[in-house]
Short mmCIF file of C-alpha atoms in Angstrom, two decimals:
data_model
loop_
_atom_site.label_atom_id
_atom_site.label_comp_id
_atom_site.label_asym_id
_atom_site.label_seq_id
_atom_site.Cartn_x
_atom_site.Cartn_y
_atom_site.Cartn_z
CA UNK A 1 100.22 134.23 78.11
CA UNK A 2 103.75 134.06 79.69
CA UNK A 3 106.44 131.64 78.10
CA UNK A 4 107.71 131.23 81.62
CA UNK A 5 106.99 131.10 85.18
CA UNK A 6 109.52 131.77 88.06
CA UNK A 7 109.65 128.72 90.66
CA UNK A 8 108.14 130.96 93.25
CA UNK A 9 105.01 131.16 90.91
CA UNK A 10 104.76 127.51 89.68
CA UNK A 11 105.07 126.56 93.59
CA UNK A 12 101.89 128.85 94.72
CA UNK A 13 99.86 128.17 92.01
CA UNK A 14 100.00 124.38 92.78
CA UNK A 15 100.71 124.60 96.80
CA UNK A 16 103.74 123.58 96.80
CA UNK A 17 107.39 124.18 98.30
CA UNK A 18 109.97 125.41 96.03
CA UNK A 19 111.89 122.24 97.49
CA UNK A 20 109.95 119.76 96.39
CA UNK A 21 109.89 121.95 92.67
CA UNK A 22 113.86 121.14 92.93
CA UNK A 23 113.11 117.45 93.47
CA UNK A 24 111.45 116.53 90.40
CA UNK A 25 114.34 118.63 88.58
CA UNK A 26 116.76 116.42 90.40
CA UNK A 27 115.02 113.23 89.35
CA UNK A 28 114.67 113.81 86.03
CA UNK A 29 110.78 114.74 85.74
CA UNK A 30 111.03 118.71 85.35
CA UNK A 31 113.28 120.13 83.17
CA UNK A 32 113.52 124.10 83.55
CA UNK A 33 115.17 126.38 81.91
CA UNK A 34 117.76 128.97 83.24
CA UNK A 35 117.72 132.96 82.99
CA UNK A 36 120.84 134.65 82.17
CA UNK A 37 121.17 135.10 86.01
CA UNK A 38 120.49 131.59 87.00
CA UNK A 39 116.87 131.39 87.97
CA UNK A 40 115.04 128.24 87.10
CA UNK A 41 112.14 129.20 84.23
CA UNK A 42 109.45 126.95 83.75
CA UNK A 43 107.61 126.36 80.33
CA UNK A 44 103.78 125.45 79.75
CA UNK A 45 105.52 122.56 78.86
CA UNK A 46 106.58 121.90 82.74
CA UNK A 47 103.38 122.81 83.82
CA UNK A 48 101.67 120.04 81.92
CA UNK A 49 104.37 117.49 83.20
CA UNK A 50 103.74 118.94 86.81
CA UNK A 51 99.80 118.21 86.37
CA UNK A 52 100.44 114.48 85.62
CA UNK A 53 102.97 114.40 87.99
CA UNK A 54 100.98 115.37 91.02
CA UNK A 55 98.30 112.98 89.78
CA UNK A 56 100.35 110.72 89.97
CA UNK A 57 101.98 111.06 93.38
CA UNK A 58 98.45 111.01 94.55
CA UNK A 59 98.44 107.47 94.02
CA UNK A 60 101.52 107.28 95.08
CA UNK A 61 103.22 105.82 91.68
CA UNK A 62 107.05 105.68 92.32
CA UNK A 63 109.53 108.60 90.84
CA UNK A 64 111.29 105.60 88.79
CA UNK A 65 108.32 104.69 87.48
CA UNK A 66 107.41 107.91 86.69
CA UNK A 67 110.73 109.17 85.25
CA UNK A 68 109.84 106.06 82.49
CA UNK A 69 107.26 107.30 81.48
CA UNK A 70 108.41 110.37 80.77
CA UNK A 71 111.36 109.49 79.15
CA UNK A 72 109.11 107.51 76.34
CA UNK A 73 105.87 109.67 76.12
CA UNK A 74 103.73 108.63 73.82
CA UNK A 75 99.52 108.07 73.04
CA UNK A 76 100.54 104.71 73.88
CA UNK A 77 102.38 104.70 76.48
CA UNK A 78 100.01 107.16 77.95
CA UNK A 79 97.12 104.62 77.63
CA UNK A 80 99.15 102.30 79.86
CA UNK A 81 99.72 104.85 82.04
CA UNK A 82 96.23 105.43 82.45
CA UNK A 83 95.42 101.51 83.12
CA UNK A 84 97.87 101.69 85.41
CA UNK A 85 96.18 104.15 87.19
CA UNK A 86 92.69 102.88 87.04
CA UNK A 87 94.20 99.51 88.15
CA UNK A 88 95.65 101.55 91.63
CA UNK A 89 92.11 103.48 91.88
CA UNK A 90 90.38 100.42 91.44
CA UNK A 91 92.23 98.60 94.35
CA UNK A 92 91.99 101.85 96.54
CA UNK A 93 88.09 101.83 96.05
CA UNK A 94 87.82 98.28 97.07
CA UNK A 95 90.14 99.20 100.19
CA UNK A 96 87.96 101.86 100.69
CA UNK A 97 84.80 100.10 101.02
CA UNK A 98 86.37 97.13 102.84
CA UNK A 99 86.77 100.13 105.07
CA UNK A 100 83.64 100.90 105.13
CA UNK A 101 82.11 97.72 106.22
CA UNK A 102 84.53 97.60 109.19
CA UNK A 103 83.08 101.32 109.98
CA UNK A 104 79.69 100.22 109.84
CA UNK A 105 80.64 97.31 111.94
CA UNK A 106 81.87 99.01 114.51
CA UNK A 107 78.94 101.15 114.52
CA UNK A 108 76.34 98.44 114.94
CA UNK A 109 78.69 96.42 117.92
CA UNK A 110 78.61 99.83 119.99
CA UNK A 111 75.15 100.66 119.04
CA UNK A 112 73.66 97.08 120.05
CA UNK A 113 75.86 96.81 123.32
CA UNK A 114 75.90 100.46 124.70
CA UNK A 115 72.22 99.29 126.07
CA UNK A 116 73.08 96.05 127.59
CA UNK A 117 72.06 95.47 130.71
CA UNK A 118 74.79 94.06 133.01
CA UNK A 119 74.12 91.18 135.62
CA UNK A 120 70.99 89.16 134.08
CA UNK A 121 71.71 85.32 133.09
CA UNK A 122 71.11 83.66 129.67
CA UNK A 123 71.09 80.60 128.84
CA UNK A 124 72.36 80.24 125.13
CA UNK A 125 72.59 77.17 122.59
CA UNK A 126 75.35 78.57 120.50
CA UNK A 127 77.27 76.89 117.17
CA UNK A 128 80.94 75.37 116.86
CA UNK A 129 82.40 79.00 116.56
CA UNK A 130 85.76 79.48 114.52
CA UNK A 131 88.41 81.14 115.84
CA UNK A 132 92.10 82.61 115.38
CA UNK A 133 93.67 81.88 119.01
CA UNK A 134 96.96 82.09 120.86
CA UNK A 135 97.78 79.86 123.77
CA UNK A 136 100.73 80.50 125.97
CA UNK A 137 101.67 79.51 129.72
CA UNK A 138 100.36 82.28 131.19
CA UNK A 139 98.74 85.91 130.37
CA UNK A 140 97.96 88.10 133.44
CA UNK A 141 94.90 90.41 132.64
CA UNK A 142 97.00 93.30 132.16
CA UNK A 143 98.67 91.44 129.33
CA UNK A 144 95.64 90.66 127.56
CA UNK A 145 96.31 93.67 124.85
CA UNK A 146 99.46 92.65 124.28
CA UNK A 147 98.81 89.28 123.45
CA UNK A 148 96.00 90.28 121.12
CA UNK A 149 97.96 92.56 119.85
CA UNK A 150 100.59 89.50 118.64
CA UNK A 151 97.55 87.44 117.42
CA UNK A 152 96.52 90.20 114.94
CA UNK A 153 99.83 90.12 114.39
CA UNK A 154 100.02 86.62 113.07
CA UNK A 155 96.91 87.30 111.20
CA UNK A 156 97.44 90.53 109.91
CA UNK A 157 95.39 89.74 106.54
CA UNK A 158 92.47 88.89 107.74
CA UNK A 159 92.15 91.35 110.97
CA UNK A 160 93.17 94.50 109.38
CA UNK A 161 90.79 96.25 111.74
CA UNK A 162 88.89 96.34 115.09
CA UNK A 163 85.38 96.03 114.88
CA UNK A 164 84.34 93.14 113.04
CA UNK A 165 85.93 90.44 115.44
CA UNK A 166 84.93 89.79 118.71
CA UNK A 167 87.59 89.68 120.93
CA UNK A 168 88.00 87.47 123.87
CA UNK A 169 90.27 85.51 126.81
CA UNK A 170 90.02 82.19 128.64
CA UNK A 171 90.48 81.90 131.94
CA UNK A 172 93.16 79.70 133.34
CA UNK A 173 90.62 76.96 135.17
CA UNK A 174 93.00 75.25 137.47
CA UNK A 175 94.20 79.30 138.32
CA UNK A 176 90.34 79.52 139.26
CA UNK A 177 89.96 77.05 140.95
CA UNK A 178 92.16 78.50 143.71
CA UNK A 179 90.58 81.99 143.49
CA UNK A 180 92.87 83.71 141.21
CA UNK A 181 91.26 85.61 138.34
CA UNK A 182 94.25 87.36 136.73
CA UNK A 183 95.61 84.46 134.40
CA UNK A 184 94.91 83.41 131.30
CA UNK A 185 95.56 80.70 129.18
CA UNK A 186 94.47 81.87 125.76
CA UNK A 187 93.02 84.66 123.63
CA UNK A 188 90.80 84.99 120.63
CA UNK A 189 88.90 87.07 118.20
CA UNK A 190 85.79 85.27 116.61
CA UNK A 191 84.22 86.23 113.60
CA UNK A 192 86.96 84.75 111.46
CA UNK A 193 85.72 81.90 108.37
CA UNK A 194 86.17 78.43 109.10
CA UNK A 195 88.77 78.10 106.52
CA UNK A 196 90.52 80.62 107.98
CA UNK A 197 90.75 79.30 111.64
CA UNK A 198 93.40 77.69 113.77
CA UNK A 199 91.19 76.87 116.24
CA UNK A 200 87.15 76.64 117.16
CA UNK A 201 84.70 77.27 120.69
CA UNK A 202 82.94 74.27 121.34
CA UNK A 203 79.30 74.00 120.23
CA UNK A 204 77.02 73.63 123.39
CA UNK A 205 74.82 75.01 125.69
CA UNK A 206 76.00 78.60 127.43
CA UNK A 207 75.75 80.73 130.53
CA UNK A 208 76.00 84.42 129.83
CA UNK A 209 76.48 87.44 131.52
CA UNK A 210 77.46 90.95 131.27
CA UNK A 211 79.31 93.46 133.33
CA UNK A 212 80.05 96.79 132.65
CA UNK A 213 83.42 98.73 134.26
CA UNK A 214 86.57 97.51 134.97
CA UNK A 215 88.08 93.92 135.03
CA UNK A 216 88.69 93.46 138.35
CA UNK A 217 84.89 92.76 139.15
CA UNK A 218 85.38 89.71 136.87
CA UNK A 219 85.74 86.78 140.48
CA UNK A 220 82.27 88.67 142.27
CA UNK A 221 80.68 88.05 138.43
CA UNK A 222 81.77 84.35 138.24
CA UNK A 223 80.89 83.84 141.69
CA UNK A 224 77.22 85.26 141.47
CA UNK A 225 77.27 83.39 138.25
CA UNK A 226 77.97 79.86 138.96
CA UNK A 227 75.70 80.13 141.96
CA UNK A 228 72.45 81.52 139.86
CA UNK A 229 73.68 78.31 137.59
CA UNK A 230 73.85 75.80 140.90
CA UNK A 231 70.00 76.96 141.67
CA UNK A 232 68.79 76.21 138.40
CA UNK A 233 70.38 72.82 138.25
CA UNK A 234 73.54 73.54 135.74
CA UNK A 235 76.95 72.64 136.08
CA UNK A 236 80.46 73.68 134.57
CA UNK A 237 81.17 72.25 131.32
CA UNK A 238 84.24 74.07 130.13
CA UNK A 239 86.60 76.75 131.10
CA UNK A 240 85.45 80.71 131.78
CA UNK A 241 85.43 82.95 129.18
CA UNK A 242 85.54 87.01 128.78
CA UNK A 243 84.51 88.75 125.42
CA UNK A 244 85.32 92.20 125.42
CA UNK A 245 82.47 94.36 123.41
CA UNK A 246 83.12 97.80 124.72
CA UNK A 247 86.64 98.39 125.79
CA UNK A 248 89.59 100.90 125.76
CA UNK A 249 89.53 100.65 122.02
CA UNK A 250 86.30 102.37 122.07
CA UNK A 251 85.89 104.49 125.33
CA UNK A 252 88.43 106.39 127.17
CA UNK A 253 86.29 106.44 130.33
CA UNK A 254 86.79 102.57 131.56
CA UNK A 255 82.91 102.67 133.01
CA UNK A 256 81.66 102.33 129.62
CA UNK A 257 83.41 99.04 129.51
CA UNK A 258 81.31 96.06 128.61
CA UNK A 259 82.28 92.65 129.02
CA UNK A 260 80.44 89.49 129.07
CA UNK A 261 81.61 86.25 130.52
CA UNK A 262 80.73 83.38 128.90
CA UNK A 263 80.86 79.38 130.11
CA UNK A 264 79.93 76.69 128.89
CA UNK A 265 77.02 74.24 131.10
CA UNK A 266 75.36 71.24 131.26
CA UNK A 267 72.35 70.34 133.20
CA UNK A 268 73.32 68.87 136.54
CA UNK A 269 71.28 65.50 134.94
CA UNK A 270 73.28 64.96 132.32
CA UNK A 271 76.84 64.72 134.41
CA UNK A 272 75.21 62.27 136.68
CA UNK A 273 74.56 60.49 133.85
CA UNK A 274 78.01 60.53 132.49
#
């Protein structure tokens, strides 16, 4: 066995650029030796100091806080190392299966939706549904992303990624009203726990309907909708809403889109009754 290894050979064996071989020197983690001509010689001692350190920088534990270590090397101190370690994998694993879930999630949204048929009309009785939401003036449709964007934003914790929260807009109803279907009052992703919410959807009775391609069918789909409503004797009870199930998130190819808009009703009975 060699005493020592040239920094061209250390750097193959373990992948790496002769660089990066000159970092650790620099900070204090290698410590080579020198020829009689000036080229760095590294010791099996180096080479045990390089395994820890790349297992180290694989979980990304800072050069300070490596350079510590080193400096007071020890059975001990190596036990503490190693809960260190196990404390980082153990957070990573959790990360990782968090991960997971939202993979799976995703999965199951574009596997139950990518067979929805657009156009036909349910009637739903849905639950007080919590919600994260931003409200502002006005948010033309092609804003929409944007503003979702800021919302996740704000909420960055708990909406880490898509696929577990439904996202949606509300209509501006007075906009509406006067036939204008490009402004928006609020969005919203669902899915959220109570505790978690700033805001909630109404519990009630529902219309629902889905179309699939791009948003600007969305005034022929309210206007087939709230005249299929009319003939079986319901009435508006709160403002238009899109949820977006399949979008540009998901598909490139904007007729794979699938949205489904979302009011709530009451039967035409229970107004006059009001």
């Amino acid at each position: 066995m060699k005493d020592y290894y040239q920094i061209t050979e250390v750097a193959k064996l373990y992948g790496l650029c002769t660089d990066t071989l000159r970092y650790y020197e620099e900070q204090g983690l290698l410590h080579p030796h020198r020829s009689e001509s000036g080229y760095r010689l590294y010791s099996i001692d180096d080479i045990c100091s390089l395994n820890v350190i790349r297992a180290l920088r694989a979980l990304d534990m800072p050069v300070e806080h490596m350079r510590h270590y080193f400096e007071s090397q020890t059975v001990e101190t190596t036990l503490h190392m190693l809960d260190e370690q196990d404390e980082i994998i153990q957070k990573r694993i959790a990360e990782l299966r968090s991960a997971h879930r939202s993979v799976e999630a995703r999965r199951q949204r574009l596997s139950r939706y990518a067979a929805q048929k657009a156009g036909e009309l349910q009637i739903l009785q849905l639950p007080e549904r919590p919600c994260l939401l931003l409200q502002e003036n006005l948010i033309l449709d092609q804003q929409i992303d944007f503003a979702l964007k800021k919302l996740a934003h704000r909420h960055e914790d708990l909406l880490r990624s898509l696929g577990t929260h439904c996202m949606g807009a509300v209509l501006d109803e007075s906009e509406r009203l006067r036939g204008e279907y490009t402004h928006f009052r609020s969005v919203f992703y669902l899915g959220c726990h109570k505790r978690n919410a700033d805001d909630r959807i109404s519990a009630g009775m529902y219309a629902s309907t889905f179309y699939k391609g791009e948003y600007h069918q969305l005034k022929d789909v309210c206007t087939a909708l709230f005249a299929q409503l009319e003939a079986r004797g319901f009435s508006q009870a709160g403002p238009v809403m899109e949820l977006y199930h399949i979008d540009a998130h998901d598909t490139a190819d904007p007729s794979e889109y699938l949205t489904e808009v979302q009011v709530r009703i009451q039967r035409e009975t229970e107004c006059e009754n009001v």
